Amino acid sequence: MIHLDLLTARAMRMLMALLLTSFVAHPAAAQLSIPLSDQEEVRPAVPELLSLRQQAEWIDRNLEHRLETIVPVIMREQGVSTWLLMAREYFEDPVIATMLDGKSMAARRRTILIFHDPGGGQPFERLTVSRYGLAGLFEPAWDPAVEPDQWKAVANIIAERDPSKIAINYSDLKAFGDGMTLSQYRLMMAALPDAYEDRIVSGETLALRWLESRSAAELEIYPSVVRTAHAIIAQAFSPDVITPGKTTAADVQWWMREKVSELGLKVWFHPSIGIQRKGADGMLRGDTVIEPGDLLWTDFGITYLRLNTDTQHLAYVLKPSETRVPAGLAQGLRNTNAVTDILRSSFKAGLAGNEILADARAKALAAGYRPSIYSHPIGFHGHGAGTAIGFWDNQDGDPRSEYRLRANTTWSIELTTYNDVPEWDGQQVDFRTEEDALFDGDNVRFLDGRQTEITLIPSG
């Protein structure tokens, strides 16, 4: 175990060094970079966005750099000499979907990608056994006129290289590592010589490592992506959008959807707007009209440059006689942020998500808080690859959270605390928060700050 841990530590250091060097970002993207910050702006503006053409150029440069730096490290880390990925048109392997160039919207027909490590310090091979190329990122390795059977062509490539381990994406626990379908597996195995059957291994960890690792270019642009989401939330929680006594929760949800579309971006889930109200049970939603004295909550996430955000913020609608949020509500957010800091301090590279959850909960409960922790990785997917730290419906550990925490990964630090609010006659209120952050191996740093004060919305 010690030997494996040391190997992993060395591999992580190598990966960090490679990711943070040798990348020339698109000039426009560099101009739009925002430094990481612990303090969130109160009413940020939407940063300048790249054109679609600039986005495609950025995606291709970043992808090429990732292929050259991440794949060799993770394959050698896992002792895999050949990694085979397969997708069918509109039925994507989650990994292949992130390896398509900026002008490819989906895999074409059946797309097969092969990574091979020849060893001896020789360059890695990146092959595509497909009818269509991928922007020069993979070398075409199939001529249907010579060998019409695509899987037979794959078998020939493997036999020529005679790899000791062949990873394919199958997994019982992780959807990100389960891209190989049963029908395609049967076709592949029927074409492969019998001698290779015992060399097939799961590519689950390779899939997770590829998806969870962030490049220098991604970390440079990610704060700007999060700032865009913060700016949309700030406008949604303002008189620009909300007129108390008239605007409904659903009105705000659909305004957010329209705003994202107007910017040429996408949401990865429908925005949530909830209302907590004195004397009302639970969270009010939908056609409920927003009234003075309401505590509003949103859960909102966008996708830009293939990176996702996930944010939860709170706002309070002032009553005509009020100029600030009631003290009990303000304390509720402070309590939630205190638990957030406890959770951040529990992040240690090499720990399982279950271990981080148990440590953070124990400390939070000992401090007198009533927490529920359900944080998750974020990146190419909103609920991203890596180890989950709790689930809202399971605070006792989960098999999916035995995966180990790695440095250079991005996170949605998501949790809540329950607090009895004196101004609401002791009613229990749910203070949910979620902010995107980077774990650099030592510290959890917010990408664009976090909400420290509940947003105020005037009532007239």
mmCIF file of C-alpha atoms in Angstrom, residues 196-395:
data_model
loop_
_atom_site.group_PDB
_atom_site.id
_atom_site.type_symbol
_atom_site.label_atom_id
_atom_site.label_comp_id
_atom_site.label_asym_id
_atom_site.label_seq_id
_atom_site.Cartn_x
_atom_site.Cartn_y
_atom_site.Cartn_z
ATOM 1 C CA TYR A 196 -6.127 -11.187 -25.654
ATOM 2 C CA GLU A 197 -9.282 -11.989 -23.686
ATOM 3 C CA ASP A 198 -7.380 -12.257 -20.380
ATOM 4 C CA ARG A 199 -5.667 -8.926 -21.028
ATOM 5 C CA ILE A 200 -8.891 -6.895 -20.957
ATOM 6 C CA VAL A 201 -9.181 -4.678 -17.857
ATOM 7 C CA SER A 202 -11.572 -1.931 -16.752
ATOM 8 C CA GLY A 203 -10.775 1.608 -17.871
ATOM 9 C CA GLU A 204 -12.924 3.063 -15.076
ATOM 10 C CA THR A 205 -10.060 4.783 -13.272
ATOM 11 C CA LEU A 206 -8.552 6.045 -16.542
ATOM 12 C CA ALA A 207 -11.922 7.597 -17.410
ATOM 13 C CA LEU A 208 -12.215 9.270 -14.008
ATOM 14 C CA ARG A 209 -8.613 10.511 -14.067
ATOM 15 C CA TRP A 210 -9.025 12.007 -17.551
ATOM 16 C CA LEU A 211 -12.282 13.742 -16.699
ATOM 17 C CA GLU A 212 -11.353 15.040 -13.237
ATOM 18 C CA SER A 213 -7.917 16.484 -14.162
ATOM 19 C CA ARG A 214 -7.943 20.185 -14.993
ATOM 20 C CA SER A 215 -5.517 21.793 -17.437
ATOM 21 C CA ALA A 216 -3.790 25.147 -17.056
ATOM 22 C CA ALA A 217 -6.062 26.648 -19.713
ATOM 23 C CA GLU A 218 -9.195 25.399 -17.943
ATOM 24 C CA LEU A 219 -8.077 26.838 -14.633
ATOM 25 C CA GLU A 220 -7.286 30.130 -16.327
ATOM 26 C CA ILE A 221 -10.751 30.464 -17.851
ATOM 27 C CA TYR A 222 -12.847 28.731 -15.147
ATOM 28 C CA PRO A 223 -13.204 31.779 -12.840
ATOM 29 C CA SER A 224 -14.655 33.688 -15.797
ATOM 30 C CA VAL A 225 -17.140 30.870 -16.433
ATOM 31 C CA VAL A 226 -18.232 30.996 -12.793
ATOM 32 C CA ARG A 227 -18.350 34.813 -12.865
ATOM 33 C CA THR A 228 -20.817 34.559 -15.748
ATOM 34 C CA ALA A 229 -23.114 32.367 -13.651
ATOM 35 C CA HIS A 230 -22.742 34.687 -10.648
ATOM 36 C CA ALA A 231 -23.655 37.692 -12.798
ATOM 37 C CA ILE A 232 -26.835 36.036 -14.068
ATOM 38 C CA ILE A 233 -27.884 35.092 -10.533
ATOM 39 C CA ALA A 234 -27.202 38.636 -9.308
ATOM 40 C CA GLN A 235 -29.455 40.116 -11.973
ATOM 41 C CA ALA A 236 -32.147 37.485 -11.360
ATOM 42 C CA PHE A 237 -32.149 38.414 -7.659
ATOM 43 C CA SER A 238 -32.746 42.110 -8.317
ATOM 44 C CA PRO A 239 -35.552 44.553 -9.191
ATOM 45 C CA ASP A 240 -34.598 44.012 -12.838
ATOM 46 C CA VAL A 241 -36.426 40.700 -12.637
ATOM 47 C CA ILE A 242 -38.382 40.510 -9.374
ATOM 48 C CA THR A 243 -41.342 42.703 -8.470
ATOM 49 C CA PRO A 244 -42.608 41.513 -5.075
ATOM 50 C CA GLY A 245 -46.328 40.755 -5.110
ATOM 51 C CA LYS A 246 -46.259 40.047 -8.835
ATOM 52 C CA THR A 247 -43.301 37.897 -9.934
ATOM 53 C CA THR A 248 -43.518 34.131 -9.397
ATOM 54 C CA ALA A 249 -40.741 31.647 -8.718
ATOM 55 C CA ALA A 250 -41.333 30.155 -12.170
ATOM 56 C CA ASP A 251 -41.015 33.606 -13.782
ATOM 57 C CA VAL A 252 -37.490 33.893 -12.364
ATOM 58 C CA GLN A 253 -36.578 30.385 -13.504
ATOM 59 C CA TRP A 254 -37.592 31.096 -17.065
ATOM 60 C CA TRP A 255 -35.907 34.508 -17.073
ATOM 61 C CA MET A 256 -32.664 32.734 -16.181
ATOM 62 C CA ARG A 257 -33.147 30.216 -19.004
ATOM 63 C CA GLU A 258 -33.816 33.016 -21.486
ATOM 64 C CA LYS A 259 -30.797 35.020 -20.290
ATOM 65 C CA VAL A 260 -28.464 32.064 -20.749
ATOM 66 C CA SER A 261 -29.853 31.447 -24.248
ATOM 67 C CA GLU A 262 -29.475 35.145 -25.087
ATOM 68 C CA LEU A 263 -25.765 34.882 -24.219
ATOM 69 C CA GLY A 264 -25.370 31.897 -26.554
ATOM 70 C CA LEU A 265 -24.749 29.494 -23.665
ATOM 71 C CA LYS A 266 -26.601 26.520 -22.191
ATOM 72 C CA VAL A 267 -27.795 25.368 -18.794
ATOM 73 C CA TRP A 268 -27.120 21.757 -17.837
ATOM 74 C CA PHE A 269 -30.250 21.581 -15.675
ATOM 75 C CA HIS A 270 -33.364 23.694 -15.376
ATOM 76 C CA PRO A 271 -32.762 26.482 -12.804
ATOM 77 C CA SER A 272 -34.366 26.035 -9.408
ATOM 78 C CA ILE A 273 -36.051 28.835 -7.481
ATOM 79 C CA GLY A 274 -37.469 28.141 -4.044
ATOM 80 C CA ILE A 275 -39.188 30.331 -1.454
ATOM 81 C CA GLN A 276 -39.036 29.877 2.311
ATOM 82 C CA ARG A 277 -41.642 31.926 4.139
ATOM 83 C CA LYS A 278 -42.521 32.524 7.747
ATOM 84 C CA GLY A 279 -45.342 30.176 8.702
ATOM 85 C CA ALA A 280 -45.067 28.050 5.548
ATOM 86 C CA ASP A 281 -43.768 24.480 5.502
ATOM 87 C CA GLY A 282 -40.837 23.562 3.290
ATOM 88 C CA MET A 283 -39.883 25.204 0.019
ATOM 89 C CA LEU A 284 -42.543 26.962 -2.088
ATOM 90 C CA ARG A 285 -42.050 26.801 -5.849
ATOM 91 C CA GLY A 286 -43.603 27.214 -9.277
ATOM 92 C CA ASP A 287 -46.474 29.696 -9.512
ATOM 93 C CA THR A 288 -46.030 30.933 -5.944
ATOM 94 C CA VAL A 289 -45.810 34.735 -5.984
ATOM 95 C CA ILE A 290 -42.740 36.238 -4.320
ATOM 96 C CA GLU A 291 -43.704 38.442 -1.368
ATOM 97 C CA PRO A 292 -41.867 40.793 1.034
ATOM 98 C CA GLY A 293 -40.284 38.831 3.872
ATOM 99 C CA ASP A 294 -39.476 35.800 1.689
ATOM 100 C CA LEU A 295 -36.116 34.042 1.692
ATOM 101 C CA LEU A 296 -35.304 33.034 -1.881
ATOM 102 C CA TRP A 297 -32.987 30.249 -2.979
ATOM 103 C CA THR A 298 -31.616 29.343 -6.403
ATOM 104 C CA ASP A 299 -29.674 26.414 -7.782
ATOM 105 C CA PHE A 300 -28.212 27.331 -11.170
ATOM 106 C CA GLY A 301 -25.606 25.925 -13.560
ATOM 107 C CA ILE A 302 -24.312 26.866 -17.012
ATOM 108 C CA THR A 303 -21.981 25.266 -19.564
ATOM 109 C CA TYR A 304 -19.317 27.306 -21.369
ATOM 110 C CA LEU A 305 -16.169 26.044 -23.091
ATOM 111 C CA ARG A 306 -17.276 22.552 -22.023
ATOM 112 C CA LEU A 307 -16.920 23.547 -18.366
ATOM 113 C CA ASN A 308 -19.876 23.554 -15.998
ATOM 114 C CA THR A 309 -20.841 25.670 -13.012
ATOM 115 C CA ASP A 310 -23.135 24.833 -10.097
ATOM 116 C CA THR A 311 -24.147 27.616 -7.711
ATOM 117 C CA GLN A 312 -26.675 28.059 -4.918
ATOM 118 C CA HIS A 313 -27.338 31.540 -3.542
ATOM 119 C CA LEU A 314 -29.841 33.128 -1.164
ATOM 120 C CA ALA A 315 -31.759 36.408 -1.355
ATOM 121 C CA TYR A 316 -34.174 38.164 0.992
ATOM 122 C CA VAL A 317 -37.092 40.366 -0.050
ATOM 123 C CA LEU A 318 -37.161 43.330 2.294
ATOM 124 C CA LYS A 319 -40.399 44.341 3.927
ATOM 125 C CA PRO A 320 -41.268 48.041 3.438
ATOM 126 C CA SER A 321 -40.008 48.868 6.936
ATOM 127 C CA GLU A 322 -36.751 46.867 6.648
ATOM 128 C CA THR A 323 -33.294 47.933 5.499
ATOM 129 C CA ARG A 324 -31.425 44.718 6.258
ATOM 130 C CA VAL A 325 -31.969 40.990 6.531
ATOM 131 C CA PRO A 326 -33.292 39.737 9.915
ATOM 132 C CA ALA A 327 -30.440 38.740 12.213
ATOM 133 C CA GLY A 328 -31.547 35.104 12.421
ATOM 134 C CA LEU A 329 -31.397 34.687 8.656
ATOM 135 C CA ALA A 330 -28.010 36.374 8.469
ATOM 136 C CA GLN A 331 -26.730 34.009 11.160
ATOM 137 C CA GLY A 332 -28.014 31.026 9.205
ATOM 138 C CA LEU A 333 -25.792 31.852 6.226
ATOM 139 C CA ARG A 334 -22.833 32.454 8.527
ATOM 140 C CA ASN A 335 -23.373 29.002 10.032
ATOM 141 C CA THR A 336 -23.461 27.391 6.612
ATOM 142 C CA ASN A 337 -20.263 29.188 5.595
ATOM 143 C CA ALA A 338 -18.629 28.010 8.829
ATOM 144 C CA VAL A 339 -19.433 24.407 7.922
ATOM 145 C CA THR A 340 -18.100 25.089 4.428
ATOM 146 C CA ASP A 341 -14.781 26.103 5.977
ATOM 147 C CA ILE A 342 -14.782 22.965 8.121
ATOM 148 C CA LEU A 343 -15.326 20.880 4.997
ATOM 149 C CA ARG A 344 -12.584 22.705 3.111
ATOM 150 C CA SER A 345 -10.150 21.979 5.932
ATOM 151 C CA SER A 346 -11.018 18.261 5.688
ATOM 152 C CA PHE A 347 -9.829 17.986 2.073
ATOM 153 C CA LYS A 348 -6.649 15.892 2.006
ATOM 154 C CA ALA A 349 -5.236 14.328 -1.155
ATOM 155 C CA GLY A 350 -5.471 10.549 -1.004
ATOM 156 C CA LEU A 351 -8.490 10.403 1.305
ATOM 157 C CA ALA A 352 -11.702 8.748 0.166
ATOM 158 C CA GLY A 353 -14.801 10.902 -0.113
ATOM 159 C CA ASN A 354 -16.338 8.917 2.738
ATOM 160 C CA GLU A 355 -13.389 9.777 4.990
ATOM 161 C CA ILE A 356 -13.657 13.490 4.178
ATOM 162 C CA LEU A 357 -17.397 13.424 4.843
ATOM 163 C CA ALA A 358 -17.003 11.676 8.202
ATOM 164 C CA ASP A 359 -14.281 14.077 9.324
ATOM 165 C CA ALA A 360 -16.185 17.212 8.322
ATOM 166 C CA ARG A 361 -19.489 16.043 9.825
ATOM 167 C CA ALA A 362 -17.859 15.092 13.102
ATOM 168 C CA LYS A 363 -16.237 18.515 13.415
ATOM 169 C CA ALA A 364 -19.415 20.374 12.397
ATOM 170 C CA LEU A 365 -21.630 18.428 14.803
ATOM 171 C CA ALA A 366 -19.127 18.937 17.620
ATOM 172 C CA ALA A 367 -19.289 22.684 16.958
ATOM 173 C CA GLY A 368 -23.069 22.624 17.372
ATOM 174 C CA TYR A 369 -24.138 22.890 13.737
ATOM 175 C CA ARG A 370 -26.872 20.832 12.060
ATOM 176 C CA PRO A 371 -25.313 20.125 8.655
ATOM 177 C CA SER A 372 -26.055 18.085 5.577
ATOM 178 C CA ILE A 373 -23.050 17.775 3.240
ATOM 179 C CA TYR A 374 -23.308 16.639 -0.381
ATOM 180 C CA SER A 375 -20.409 18.136 -2.324
ATOM 181 C CA HIS A 376 -19.291 16.808 -5.699
ATOM 182 C CA PRO A 377 -16.622 17.259 -8.377
ATOM 183 C CA ILE A 378 -17.406 19.511 -11.332
ATOM 184 C CA GLY A 379 -15.796 20.075 -14.708
ATOM 185 C CA PHE A 380 -16.786 18.493 -18.014
ATOM 186 C CA HIS A 381 -19.960 17.350 -16.233
ATOM 187 C CA GLY A 382 -21.998 19.178 -13.638
ATOM 188 C CA HIS A 383 -21.954 16.219 -11.276
ATOM 189 C CA GLY A 384 -18.435 15.419 -12.311
ATOM 190 C CA ALA A 385 -15.984 12.545 -12.234
ATOM 191 C CA GLY A 386 -14.264 11.804 -8.958
ATOM 192 C CA THR A 387 -15.353 11.008 -5.431
ATOM 193 C CA ALA A 388 -18.592 12.400 -4.044
ATOM 194 C CA ILE A 389 -18.472 13.791 -0.498
ATOM 195 C CA GLY A 390 -21.861 12.833 0.862
ATOM 196 C CA PHE A 391 -25.297 12.709 -0.742
ATOM 197 C CA TRP A 392 -28.290 14.711 0.424
ATOM 198 C CA ASP A 393 -30.103 11.426 1.108
ATOM 199 C CA ASN A 394 -27.096 9.607 2.590
ATOM 200 C CA GLN A 395 -24.784 11.144 5.187
#
